[in-house]
Short mmCIF file of C-alpha atoms in Angstrom, two decimals:
data_model
loop_
_atom_site.label_atom_id
_atom_site.label_comp_id
_atom_site.label_asym_id
_atom_site.label_seq_id
_atom_site.Cartn_x
_atom_site.Cartn_y
_atom_site.Cartn_z
CA UNK A 1 4.09 -1.15 -31.29
CA UNK A 2 3.30 -4.32 -29.08
CA UNK A 3 6.28 -5.83 -27.53
CA UNK A 4 6.59 -8.51 -24.77
CA UNK A 5 8.08 -6.68 -21.82
CA UNK A 6 8.85 -8.36 -18.14
CA UNK A 7 7.48 -5.22 -16.22
CA UNK A 8 3.95 -5.58 -16.19
CA UNK A 9 4.30 -8.96 -14.99
CA UNK A 10 6.67 -7.87 -12.37
CA UNK A 11 3.97 -5.57 -11.45
CA UNK A 12 1.14 -8.00 -11.62
CA UNK A 13 3.48 -9.95 -9.40
CA UNK A 14 3.81 -6.87 -6.95
CA UNK A 15 -0.07 -6.85 -7.21
CA UNK A 16 -0.69 -10.55 -6.06
CA UNK A 17 1.38 -10.20 -3.24
CA UNK A 18 -0.28 -6.75 -1.99
CA UNK A 19 -3.28 -8.82 -2.65
CA UNK A 20 -2.31 -11.78 -0.54
CA UNK A 21 -0.93 -8.84 2.04
CA UNK A 22 -4.52 -7.43 2.06
CA UNK A 23 -5.92 -10.98 2.34
CA UNK A 24 -4.31 -11.72 5.70
CA UNK A 25 -4.86 -8.77 6.85
CA UNK A 26 -8.91 -9.17 6.81
CA UNK A 27 -9.03 -6.28 3.95
CA UNK A 28 -10.81 -8.14 1.60
CA UNK A 29 -12.35 -5.51 -0.35
CA UNK A 30 -8.93 -4.43 -1.07
CA UNK A 31 -7.36 -7.84 -1.80
CA UNK A 32 -9.65 -7.91 -4.58
CA UNK A 33 -8.76 -4.93 -5.87
CA UNK A 34 -5.46 -5.69 -6.09
CA UNK A 35 -5.97 -9.12 -7.48
CA UNK A 36 -8.10 -6.65 -10.25
CA UNK A 37 -5.03 -4.99 -10.87
CA UNK A 38 -3.05 -8.18 -10.50
CA UNK A 39 -5.02 -9.32 -13.97
CA UNK A 40 -4.77 -5.95 -15.45
CA UNK A 41 -0.92 -6.33 -15.41
CA UNK A 42 -0.49 -10.18 -16.68
CA UNK A 43 -2.59 -9.40 -19.39
CA UNK A 44 -0.54 -6.35 -20.31
CA UNK A 45 2.52 -8.19 -20.47
CA UNK A 46 1.00 -11.11 -22.61
CA UNK A 47 -0.56 -8.80 -24.71
CA UNK A 48 1.92 -6.62 -25.01
CA UNK A 49 1.10 -3.71 -24.59
CA UNK A 50 3.38 -1.24 -23.10
CA UNK A 51 2.99 0.39 -20.24
CA UNK A 52 1.08 3.39 -19.53
CA UNK A 53 -1.15 2.58 -23.07
CA UNK A 54 -4.43 1.58 -22.61
CA UNK A 55 -6.84 -0.25 -24.38
CA UNK A 56 -10.37 -0.95 -23.90
CA UNK A 57 -10.56 -4.00 -21.71
CA UNK A 58 -8.03 -2.63 -19.41
CA UNK A 59 -9.43 0.51 -19.38
CA UNK A 60 -12.39 -1.24 -18.05
CA UNK A 61 -10.81 -3.16 -15.92
CA UNK A 62 -9.21 -0.08 -14.64
CA UNK A 63 -12.88 1.52 -13.79
CA UNK A 64 -14.06 -1.58 -12.15
CA UNK A 65 -10.79 -1.47 -10.16
CA UNK A 66 -11.41 2.23 -9.09
CA UNK A 67 -15.02 1.37 -8.38
CA UNK A 68 -13.79 -1.73 -5.72
CA UNK A 69 -11.36 1.04 -4.07
CA UNK A 70 -13.88 3.86 -3.68
CA UNK A 71 -15.94 1.12 -2.12
CA UNK A 72 -12.81 -0.64 -0.17
CA UNK A 73 -12.38 2.96 1.57
CA UNK A 74 -15.98 3.38 3.29
CA UNK A 75 -15.75 -0.18 4.28
CA UNK A 76 -12.32 -0.50 5.70
CA UNK A 77 -11.18 2.45 7.14
CA UNK A 78 -11.85 3.11 10.99
CA UNK A 79 -13.20 6.83 10.83
CA UNK A 80 -16.15 5.64 8.97
CA UNK A 81 -17.09 2.54 11.39
CA UNK A 82 -19.53 4.03 13.88
CA UNK A 83 -18.62 1.36 16.27
CA UNK A 84 -14.88 2.75 16.49
CA UNK A 85 -15.87 6.23 17.07
CA UNK A 86 -18.01 4.77 19.70
CA UNK A 87 -15.00 3.12 21.05
CA UNK A 88 -12.57 5.85 21.16
CA UNK A 89 -15.32 8.26 22.91
CA UNK A 90 -15.59 6.06 25.72
CA UNK A 91 -11.71 5.25 25.83
CA UNK A 92 -11.16 9.25 26.10
CA UNK A 93 -14.12 9.58 28.96
CA UNK A 94 -12.54 6.31 30.56
CA UNK A 95 -8.98 7.78 30.03
CA UNK A 96 -10.03 11.44 31.81
CA UNK A 97 -11.94 10.04 34.77
CA UNK A 98 -8.60 7.68 35.76
CA UNK A 99 -6.21 10.79 35.00
CA UNK A 100 -8.65 13.14 37.46
CA UNK A 101 -9.48 10.38 40.29
CA UNK A 102 -6.37 7.61 39.40
CA UNK A 103 -6.34 4.42 41.09
CA UNK A 104 -3.64 3.45 43.54
CA UNK A 105 -1.03 2.15 41.19
CA UNK A 106 -1.12 5.33 38.90
CA UNK A 107 0.00 6.86 42.24
CA UNK A 108 2.66 4.74 42.69
CA UNK A 109 4.14 4.55 39.17
CA UNK A 110 5.09 7.57 37.25
CA UNK A 111 5.08 5.57 34.10
CA UNK A 112 1.01 4.60 34.95
CA UNK A 113 0.28 8.19 35.06
CA UNK A 114 2.30 9.26 32.21
CA UNK A 115 0.41 6.12 30.52
CA UNK A 116 -3.30 8.20 31.31
CA UNK A 117 -2.30 11.34 29.55
CA UNK A 118 -1.03 9.86 26.82
CA UNK A 119 -4.26 8.12 26.69
CA UNK A 120 -6.25 11.23 26.61
CA UNK A 121 -4.30 12.55 23.97
CA UNK A 122 -4.16 9.60 21.59
CA UNK A 123 -8.37 8.93 21.94
CA UNK A 124 -8.95 12.59 21.60
CA UNK A 125 -6.98 12.67 17.96
CA UNK A 126 -7.58 9.40 16.77
CA UNK A 127 -10.72 10.04 15.07
CA UNK A 128 -9.12 12.93 13.04
CA UNK A 129 -6.38 11.01 11.82
CA UNK A 130 -8.45 8.17 10.80
CA UNK A 131 -10.58 10.86 8.99
CA UNK A 132 -7.42 12.33 6.80
CA UNK A 133 -6.30 8.58 6.22
CA UNK A 134 -9.86 8.56 4.40
CA UNK A 135 -9.88 11.81 2.62
CA UNK A 136 -6.62 10.79 1.03
CA UNK A 137 -7.55 7.17 0.66
CA UNK A 138 -10.35 8.43 -1.55
CA UNK A 139 -8.05 10.84 -3.58
CA UNK A 140 -5.85 8.07 -4.30
CA UNK A 141 -8.65 5.86 -5.31
CA UNK A 142 -9.79 8.37 -7.50
CA UNK A 143 -6.71 9.81 -9.41
CA UNK A 144 -4.52 6.62 -8.91
CA UNK A 145 -5.36 3.71 -11.73
CA UNK A 146 -3.73 0.10 -10.87
CA UNK A 147 -0.61 0.93 -11.78
CA UNK A 148 -0.26 4.03 -9.43
CA UNK A 149 -1.69 1.98 -6.86
CA UNK A 150 0.46 -1.08 -6.80
CA UNK A 151 3.69 1.41 -6.29
CA UNK A 152 1.83 3.17 -3.63
CA UNK A 153 1.24 0.15 -1.87
CA UNK A 154 4.94 -0.96 -2.18
CA UNK A 155 5.95 2.36 -0.80
CA UNK A 156 3.63 2.13 1.75
CA UNK A 157 3.34 -1.75 2.52
CA UNK A 158 5.64 -1.34 5.96
CA UNK A 159 2.31 0.29 7.15
CA UNK A 160 -0.50 -1.85 5.98
CA UNK A 161 -1.52 -2.61 9.60
CA UNK A 162 -2.33 0.83 10.28
CA UNK A 163 -2.17 1.33 14.31
CA UNK A 164 -4.81 2.91 16.58
CA UNK A 165 -2.64 4.84 19.05
CA UNK A 166 -5.82 4.63 21.26
CA UNK A 167 -6.44 1.08 22.08
CA UNK A 168 -2.42 0.84 22.04
CA UNK A 169 -2.50 3.42 24.94
CA UNK A 170 -5.25 1.06 26.56
CA UNK A 171 -3.08 -2.09 26.26
CA UNK A 172 -0.21 -0.26 27.55
CA UNK A 173 -2.40 1.40 30.86
CA UNK A 174 -3.92 -2.34 31.10
CA UNK A 175 -0.77 -3.79 30.98
CA UNK A 176 0.98 -1.25 34.06
CA UNK A 177 -1.99 -1.44 35.78
CA UNK A 178 -5.36 -3.56 35.10
CA UNK A 179 -7.21 -1.79 37.12
CA UNK A 180 -6.51 1.93 36.46
CA UNK A 181 -8.66 2.46 33.02
CA UNK A 182 -11.93 0.64 34.81
CA UNK A 183 -14.05 -1.51 33.08
CA UNK A 184 -15.59 -0.90 29.65
CA UNK A 185 -18.38 -1.98 27.45
CA UNK A 186 -18.15 -5.48 26.07
CA UNK A 187 -18.71 -4.16 22.26
CA UNK A 188 -15.41 -1.61 23.41
CA UNK A 189 -13.59 -4.35 24.36
CA UNK A 190 -14.13 -6.65 21.62
CA UNK A 191 -12.79 -4.46 19.33
CA UNK A 192 -9.92 -4.06 21.60
CA UNK A 193 -9.27 -7.64 21.21
CA UNK A 194 -9.92 -7.66 17.38
CA UNK A 195 -7.44 -5.17 16.77
CA UNK A 196 -4.74 -6.79 19.38
CA UNK A 197 -5.30 -10.27 17.28
CA UNK A 198 -4.59 -8.28 14.17
CA UNK A 199 -1.63 -6.79 15.58
CA UNK A 200 0.19 -10.02 16.92
CA UNK A 201 -1.25 -11.99 13.83
#
């Protein structure tokens, strides 16, 4: 039996909020997927279709949502971006070299030496962390429909801007001692600046 319910409309509002957040963070495909989820929720509410009951137009929309979600994982996850993995490798080498032959400021301040060792660990593990996130996101894209994806997005909304421990370690070390890590490539510096601008938005 069809009935009017505020639940789908509330879900649509939540999905739209998450879409705007994704758009602000530069995750265009995720924003599109969540906008589609918002439309599907709204349709369900206006048609009076109970939650978790499917009709053809909603099933077709859910299929489009799933397809875009898959593409978004490949486009937005750092583990699948060769430039980020190359930057992590470069920074790992720089942190390792700096730890073995520290600059004068590293010898003067214990916090700098600590930051260098933290950088070695962070850059060595970052790609593995990103890959784990990518696998998890792919499984969610496969198993979750629009409804569960929005619920998951709300639960994890505080972590929408996931941090990059390797880049964070570089920024920390540079703030303590600008010359301690030495020079890095222009491409890696560009990625770090892009990351820093997203972090401060």
